[in-house]
Amino acid sequence: MHRRNLLGLAGAAGAAAMLPGVARAQRSLEEGLPVPTGNYRRIGTEAAFATQPQLEAFRAVRKYLEDSPELAFAGILLGDNAYAKDMTPRLLNIGEGRIAEMDSDGVAMQVLSLTSPGVQIFSADTATAVARESNDILAEAIRKNPSRFAGLAAIAPHAPEESVKEMERAVNKLGLNGFIVNSHTDGEYLDQEKFWPILEAAEALDRPIYIHPRTLPKEALGPFNAYGLQGASWGFAVETGTHGMRLLFSGAYDRFPGLKVVLGHMGEGIPYWVYRFDHMYEKAKANWGTGGLKEKPSHYLKRNMMITTSGMFSEPVLKYCMEVIGADNIMWAADYPYQANREAGVFLDAADISEDEKVKIYSGNAERVFHLRKG
Ligand code: MN
């Protein structure tokens, strides 16, 4: 019953070719992924789900998506290929089926977020309505299983005032734990002044904004339309890392010093560039008088940014990120259901870092930043 994402696992094609049926291949794959064994409370901080109102809204705009770069992601929800037929039911399940998988994979809790591109491809009015309905569904799932689920509220950034109202409702009435924004909205980014009320509200409510990947805006996508680079292998990180850099260089963290932004995939490349952007920022300031940040850009990485391990199960990258931004700013995530919980757990269990650091990354940091109940 725990069917695996065939596209997400190297070696799947080879295994399938040797077996008479895909189902058997999937079982074999699963048997090949050991269950994490360390006695940790594993909190998955990037765990996607979908709702019926979101699916219906995708179906309603389907004809507009045919030529759109979004069709690949939306296609998962529209359920018209084998991958989607496996994935969509798992995305929709935020009850017993998901909990059974979590039990089998050694995951204590998931922080749920509406799957990319969330509501951000819809008109502002539709997006606002679907976000609200989806947040209600999320809150109900958490109410039924409060020790297993927490959740991030979806918002419609292109309706900033409505977003602020929904953020306040999500935290104060629904008890949600932060916000999900699937990177750009109509090619616009959260550093732009029209979105400042959203940043201000997140700071005031003391809940983070998780900036999750989506496809680059159409006008930027051209060079990525080769070799499959537009997706998770590179394009998503370029898009989402650029969003993170815009927030960093815009002065958003001077304006909203308590704001916390979470990036998945070990920071979408940003930690790797820290020497270079600090160096170039100073140089640009001295030579051209640009930039008015109060601190070096790297200062804000530790103060305002959290990263997660989603889909980046690499020990050298983990260790580098711990050195650059600190173990207090890293949270465990699998990127369920697109990537395997087990692989994410086995990776961190085996990492050559201290027990204290593992506890922080698995659970402590998430409990603090998302205000989760302690296990
Ligand atoms: Mn994801």
mmCIF file of C-alpha atoms in Angstrom, residues 54-251:
data_model
loop_
_atom_site.group_PDB
_atom_site.id
_atom_site.type_symbol
_atom_site.label_atom_id
_atom_site.label_comp_id
_atom_site.label_asym_id
_atom_site.label_seq_id
_atom_site.Cartn_x
_atom_site.Cartn_y
_atom_site.Cartn_z
ATOM 1 C CA GLN A 54 -7.659 23.273 -5.230
ATOM 2 C CA LEU A 55 -8.156 20.407 -7.706
ATOM 3 C CA GLU A 56 -11.470 21.813 -8.918
ATOM 4 C CA ALA A 57 -9.873 25.212 -9.448
ATOM 5 C CA PHE A 58 -7.087 23.598 -11.493
ATOM 6 C CA ARG A 59 -9.652 21.778 -13.630
ATOM 7 C CA ALA A 60 -11.517 25.045 -14.244
ATOM 8 C CA VAL A 61 -8.402 26.739 -15.695
ATOM 9 C CA ARG A 62 -7.086 23.675 -17.441
ATOM 10 C CA LYS A 63 -7.440 25.031 -20.986
ATOM 11 C CA TYR A 64 -5.330 28.061 -20.023
ATOM 12 C CA LEU A 65 -2.621 25.740 -18.727
ATOM 13 C CA GLU A 66 -2.100 23.818 -21.956
ATOM 14 C CA ASP A 67 0.683 26.138 -23.142
ATOM 15 C CA SER A 68 1.826 27.088 -19.696
ATOM 16 C CA PRO A 69 5.006 26.088 -17.904
ATOM 17 C CA GLU A 70 2.742 25.202 -14.988
ATOM 18 C CA LEU A 71 1.197 22.232 -16.742
ATOM 19 C CA ALA A 72 3.885 19.864 -15.480
ATOM 20 C CA PHE A 73 3.117 20.623 -11.842
ATOM 21 C CA ALA A 74 -0.603 21.074 -12.377
ATOM 22 C CA GLY A 75 -0.646 17.787 -14.314
ATOM 23 C CA ILE A 76 0.061 15.971 -11.071
ATOM 24 C CA LEU A 77 -3.185 17.322 -9.697
ATOM 25 C CA LEU A 78 -5.111 16.810 -12.906
ATOM 26 C CA GLY A 79 -4.364 13.130 -12.646
ATOM 27 C CA ASP A 80 -3.937 12.144 -16.284
ATOM 28 C CA ASN A 81 -0.784 10.027 -16.227
ATOM 29 C CA ALA A 82 0.572 7.117 -14.218
ATOM 30 C CA TYR A 83 2.684 9.353 -11.986
ATOM 31 C CA ALA A 84 -0.320 11.542 -11.191
ATOM 32 C CA LYS A 85 -2.516 8.525 -10.531
ATOM 33 C CA ASP A 86 -0.070 7.451 -7.848
ATOM 34 C CA MET A 87 0.597 10.922 -6.465
ATOM 35 C CA THR A 88 -2.788 12.669 -6.382
ATOM 36 C CA PRO A 89 -4.483 10.268 -3.926
ATOM 37 C CA ARG A 90 -1.474 10.499 -1.624
ATOM 38 C CA LEU A 91 -1.554 14.302 -1.778
ATOM 39 C CA LEU A 92 -5.275 14.318 -0.978
ATOM 40 C CA ASN A 93 -4.896 11.986 1.991
ATOM 41 C CA ILE A 94 -4.314 13.931 5.206
ATOM 42 C CA GLY A 95 -5.742 11.277 7.469
ATOM 43 C CA GLU A 96 -5.198 7.615 8.189
ATOM 44 C CA GLY A 97 -3.502 6.683 4.906
ATOM 45 C CA ARG A 98 -0.805 9.297 5.340
ATOM 46 C CA ILE A 99 -0.366 8.438 9.011
ATOM 47 C CA ALA A 100 0.116 4.769 8.104
ATOM 48 C CA GLU A 101 2.927 5.760 5.747
ATOM 49 C CA MET A 102 4.453 8.028 8.395
ATOM 50 C CA ASP A 103 4.350 5.154 10.911
ATOM 51 C CA SER A 104 5.949 2.814 8.453
ATOM 52 C CA ASP A 105 8.653 5.382 7.639
ATOM 53 C CA GLY A 106 9.417 6.460 11.219
ATOM 54 C CA VAL A 107 8.001 9.984 10.888
ATOM 55 C CA ALA A 108 6.341 11.447 13.991
ATOM 56 C CA MET A 109 4.855 14.619 12.523
ATOM 57 C CA GLN A 110 4.431 16.466 9.243
ATOM 58 C CA VAL A 111 4.094 20.215 8.784
ATOM 59 C CA LEU A 112 1.654 20.182 5.863
ATOM 60 C CA SER A 113 1.626 22.703 3.029
ATOM 61 C CA LEU A 114 -0.607 23.034 -0.030
ATOM 62 C CA THR A 115 1.247 21.578 -2.975
ATOM 63 C CA SER A 116 2.956 23.848 -5.516
ATOM 64 C CA PRO A 117 1.895 26.085 -7.217
ATOM 65 C CA GLY A 118 -0.698 26.303 -4.449
ATOM 66 C CA VAL A 119 -3.311 28.885 -5.374
ATOM 67 C CA GLN A 120 -0.965 31.316 -7.079
ATOM 68 C CA ILE A 121 -1.910 30.600 -10.687
ATOM 69 C CA PHE A 122 -5.562 31.540 -10.090
ATOM 70 C CA SER A 123 -7.113 34.998 -10.212
ATOM 71 C CA ALA A 124 -6.717 36.894 -6.945
ATOM 72 C CA ASP A 125 -10.357 36.309 -5.979
ATOM 73 C CA THR A 126 -10.318 32.587 -6.735
ATOM 74 C CA ALA A 127 -6.931 32.215 -5.062
ATOM 75 C CA THR A 128 -8.184 33.941 -1.925
ATOM 76 C CA ALA A 129 -11.251 31.697 -1.758
ATOM 77 C CA VAL A 130 -9.374 28.450 -2.446
ATOM 78 C CA ALA A 131 -6.675 29.341 0.099
ATOM 79 C CA ARG A 132 -9.304 29.967 2.723
ATOM 80 C CA GLU A 133 -11.182 26.727 2.048
ATOM 81 C CA SER A 134 -7.961 24.743 1.941
ATOM 82 C CA ASN A 135 -6.804 26.256 5.233
ATOM 83 C CA ASP A 136 -10.075 25.177 6.831
ATOM 84 C CA ILE A 137 -9.569 21.623 5.543
ATOM 85 C CA LEU A 138 -5.998 21.657 6.844
ATOM 86 C CA ALA A 139 -7.060 22.900 10.269
ATOM 87 C CA GLU A 140 -9.666 20.151 10.480
ATOM 88 C CA ALA A 141 -7.070 17.469 9.647
ATOM 89 C CA ILE A 142 -4.816 18.850 12.398
ATOM 90 C CA ARG A 143 -7.704 18.972 14.866
ATOM 91 C CA LYS A 144 -8.288 15.251 14.268
ATOM 92 C CA ASN A 145 -4.616 14.314 14.652
ATOM 93 C CA PRO A 146 -2.906 17.110 16.579
ATOM 94 C CA SER A 147 0.117 15.039 17.541
ATOM 95 C CA ARG A 148 0.793 14.029 13.918
ATOM 96 C CA PHE A 149 0.086 17.130 11.844
ATOM 97 C CA ALA A 150 0.830 20.823 11.909
ATOM 98 C CA GLY A 151 0.364 23.105 8.926
ATOM 99 C CA LEU A 152 1.244 26.202 6.947
ATOM 100 C CA ALA A 153 -1.548 28.433 5.708
ATOM 101 C CA ALA A 154 -1.880 29.090 1.983
ATOM 102 C CA ILE A 155 -2.276 32.733 1.000
ATOM 103 C CA ALA A 156 -2.936 34.605 -2.245
ATOM 104 C CA PRO A 157 -0.071 37.127 -2.387
ATOM 105 C CA HIS A 158 -1.707 38.969 -5.300
ATOM 106 C CA ALA A 159 -4.426 40.003 -2.830
ATOM 107 C CA PRO A 160 -2.135 41.413 -0.112
ATOM 108 C CA GLU A 161 -4.811 42.864 2.163
ATOM 109 C CA GLU A 162 -6.871 39.666 1.987
ATOM 110 C CA SER A 163 -3.700 37.702 2.645
ATOM 111 C CA VAL A 164 -3.066 39.620 5.839
ATOM 112 C CA LYS A 165 -6.604 38.906 7.051
ATOM 113 C CA GLU A 166 -6.158 35.219 6.238
ATOM 114 C CA MET A 167 -2.775 35.100 7.981
ATOM 115 C CA GLU A 168 -4.329 36.524 11.150
ATOM 116 C CA ARG A 169 -7.249 34.100 10.931
ATOM 117 C CA ALA A 170 -4.916 31.169 10.219
ATOM 118 C CA VAL A 171 -2.810 31.763 13.321
ATOM 119 C CA ASN A 172 -5.326 33.213 15.771
ATOM 120 C CA LYS A 173 -8.434 31.181 14.866
ATOM 121 C CA LEU A 174 -7.150 28.047 13.127
ATOM 122 C CA GLY A 175 -3.915 27.645 15.110
ATOM 123 C CA LEU A 176 -1.765 27.135 12.007
ATOM 124 C CA ASN A 177 2.005 27.376 12.231
ATOM 125 C CA GLY A 178 3.228 29.575 9.378
ATOM 126 C CA PHE A 179 2.611 30.354 5.730
ATOM 127 C CA ILE A 180 3.415 28.791 2.388
ATOM 128 C CA VAL A 181 4.235 30.868 -0.677
ATOM 129 C CA ASN A 182 5.146 29.018 -3.872
ATOM 130 C CA SER A 183 7.749 31.530 -5.016
ATOM 131 C CA HIS A 184 6.714 34.149 -7.606
ATOM 132 C CA THR A 185 3.144 35.253 -8.194
ATOM 133 C CA ASP A 186 2.606 36.461 -11.765
ATOM 134 C CA GLY A 187 6.365 37.097 -11.959
ATOM 135 C CA GLU A 188 6.394 39.241 -8.805
ATOM 136 C CA TYR A 189 8.336 38.640 -5.581
ATOM 137 C CA LEU A 190 7.684 39.268 -1.903
ATOM 138 C CA ASP A 191 10.369 41.978 -1.584
ATOM 139 C CA GLN A 192 8.198 44.303 -3.710
ATOM 140 C CA GLU A 193 6.506 47.051 -1.731
ATOM 141 C CA LYS A 194 2.967 45.873 -2.501
ATOM 142 C CA PHE A 195 3.738 42.690 -0.519
ATOM 143 C CA TRP A 196 5.231 44.396 2.544
ATOM 144 C CA PRO A 197 1.964 44.014 4.513
ATOM 145 C CA ILE A 198 2.437 40.229 4.188
ATOM 146 C CA LEU A 199 5.985 40.400 5.535
ATOM 147 C CA GLU A 200 4.849 42.724 8.321
ATOM 148 C CA ALA A 201 2.021 40.352 9.296
ATOM 149 C CA ALA A 202 4.333 37.319 9.381
ATOM 150 C CA GLU A 203 6.700 39.220 11.684
ATOM 151 C CA ALA A 204 3.884 40.448 13.924
ATOM 152 C CA LEU A 205 2.340 36.961 14.175
ATOM 153 C CA ASP A 206 5.798 35.439 14.786
ATOM 154 C CA ARG A 207 5.318 32.721 12.156
ATOM 155 C CA PRO A 208 7.652 31.944 9.243
ATOM 156 C CA ILE A 209 6.979 32.123 5.525
ATOM 157 C CA TYR A 210 8.129 28.986 3.702
ATOM 158 C CA ILE A 211 9.081 29.921 0.145
ATOM 159 C CA HIS A 212 8.604 26.761 -1.876
ATOM 160 C CA PRO A 213 9.686 26.234 -5.508
ATOM 161 C CA ARG A 214 7.568 26.622 -8.565
ATOM 162 C CA THR A 215 8.414 26.963 -12.247
ATOM 163 C CA LEU A 216 10.233 30.160 -13.298
ATOM 164 C CA PRO A 217 8.038 32.910 -14.769
ATOM 165 C CA LYS A 218 7.377 32.402 -18.468
ATOM 166 C CA GLU A 219 9.553 35.369 -19.496
ATOM 167 C CA ALA A 220 12.576 33.901 -17.674
ATOM 168 C CA LEU A 221 12.095 30.281 -18.627
ATOM 169 C CA GLY A 222 13.618 30.229 -22.125
ATOM 170 C CA PRO A 223 17.183 29.079 -21.332
ATOM 171 C CA PHE A 224 15.856 26.401 -18.972
ATOM 172 C CA ASN A 225 13.703 24.727 -21.613
ATOM 173 C CA ALA A 226 16.402 22.242 -22.508
ATOM 174 C CA TYR A 227 17.397 18.889 -21.082
ATOM 175 C CA GLY A 228 14.703 19.042 -18.392
ATOM 176 C CA LEU A 229 16.479 21.883 -16.578
ATOM 177 C CA GLN A 230 13.269 23.819 -15.929
ATOM 178 C CA GLY A 231 12.273 21.529 -13.068
ATOM 179 C CA ALA A 232 13.668 20.175 -9.829
ATOM 180 C CA SER A 233 17.147 19.463 -11.202
ATOM 181 C CA TRP A 234 17.962 23.205 -11.538
ATOM 182 C CA GLY A 235 15.198 25.637 -12.571
ATOM 183 C CA PHE A 236 13.246 25.440 -9.297
ATOM 184 C CA ALA A 237 16.376 26.291 -7.318
ATOM 185 C CA VAL A 238 17.212 29.236 -9.595
ATOM 186 C CA GLU A 239 13.691 30.592 -9.189
ATOM 187 C CA THR A 240 13.429 30.070 -5.454
ATOM 188 C CA GLY A 241 17.027 31.034 -4.685
ATOM 189 C CA THR A 242 16.494 34.263 -6.623
ATOM 190 C CA HIS A 243 13.433 34.946 -4.491
ATOM 191 C CA GLY A 244 15.537 34.420 -1.376
ATOM 192 C CA MET A 245 18.315 36.707 -2.674
ATOM 193 C CA ARG A 246 15.825 39.447 -3.562
ATOM 194 C CA LEU A 247 14.523 39.418 0.005
ATOM 195 C CA LEU A 248 18.083 39.444 1.341
ATOM 196 C CA PHE A 249 19.412 42.322 -0.780
ATOM 197 C CA SER A 250 16.200 44.385 -0.697
ATOM 198 C CA GLY A 251 16.604 45.286 2.960
#
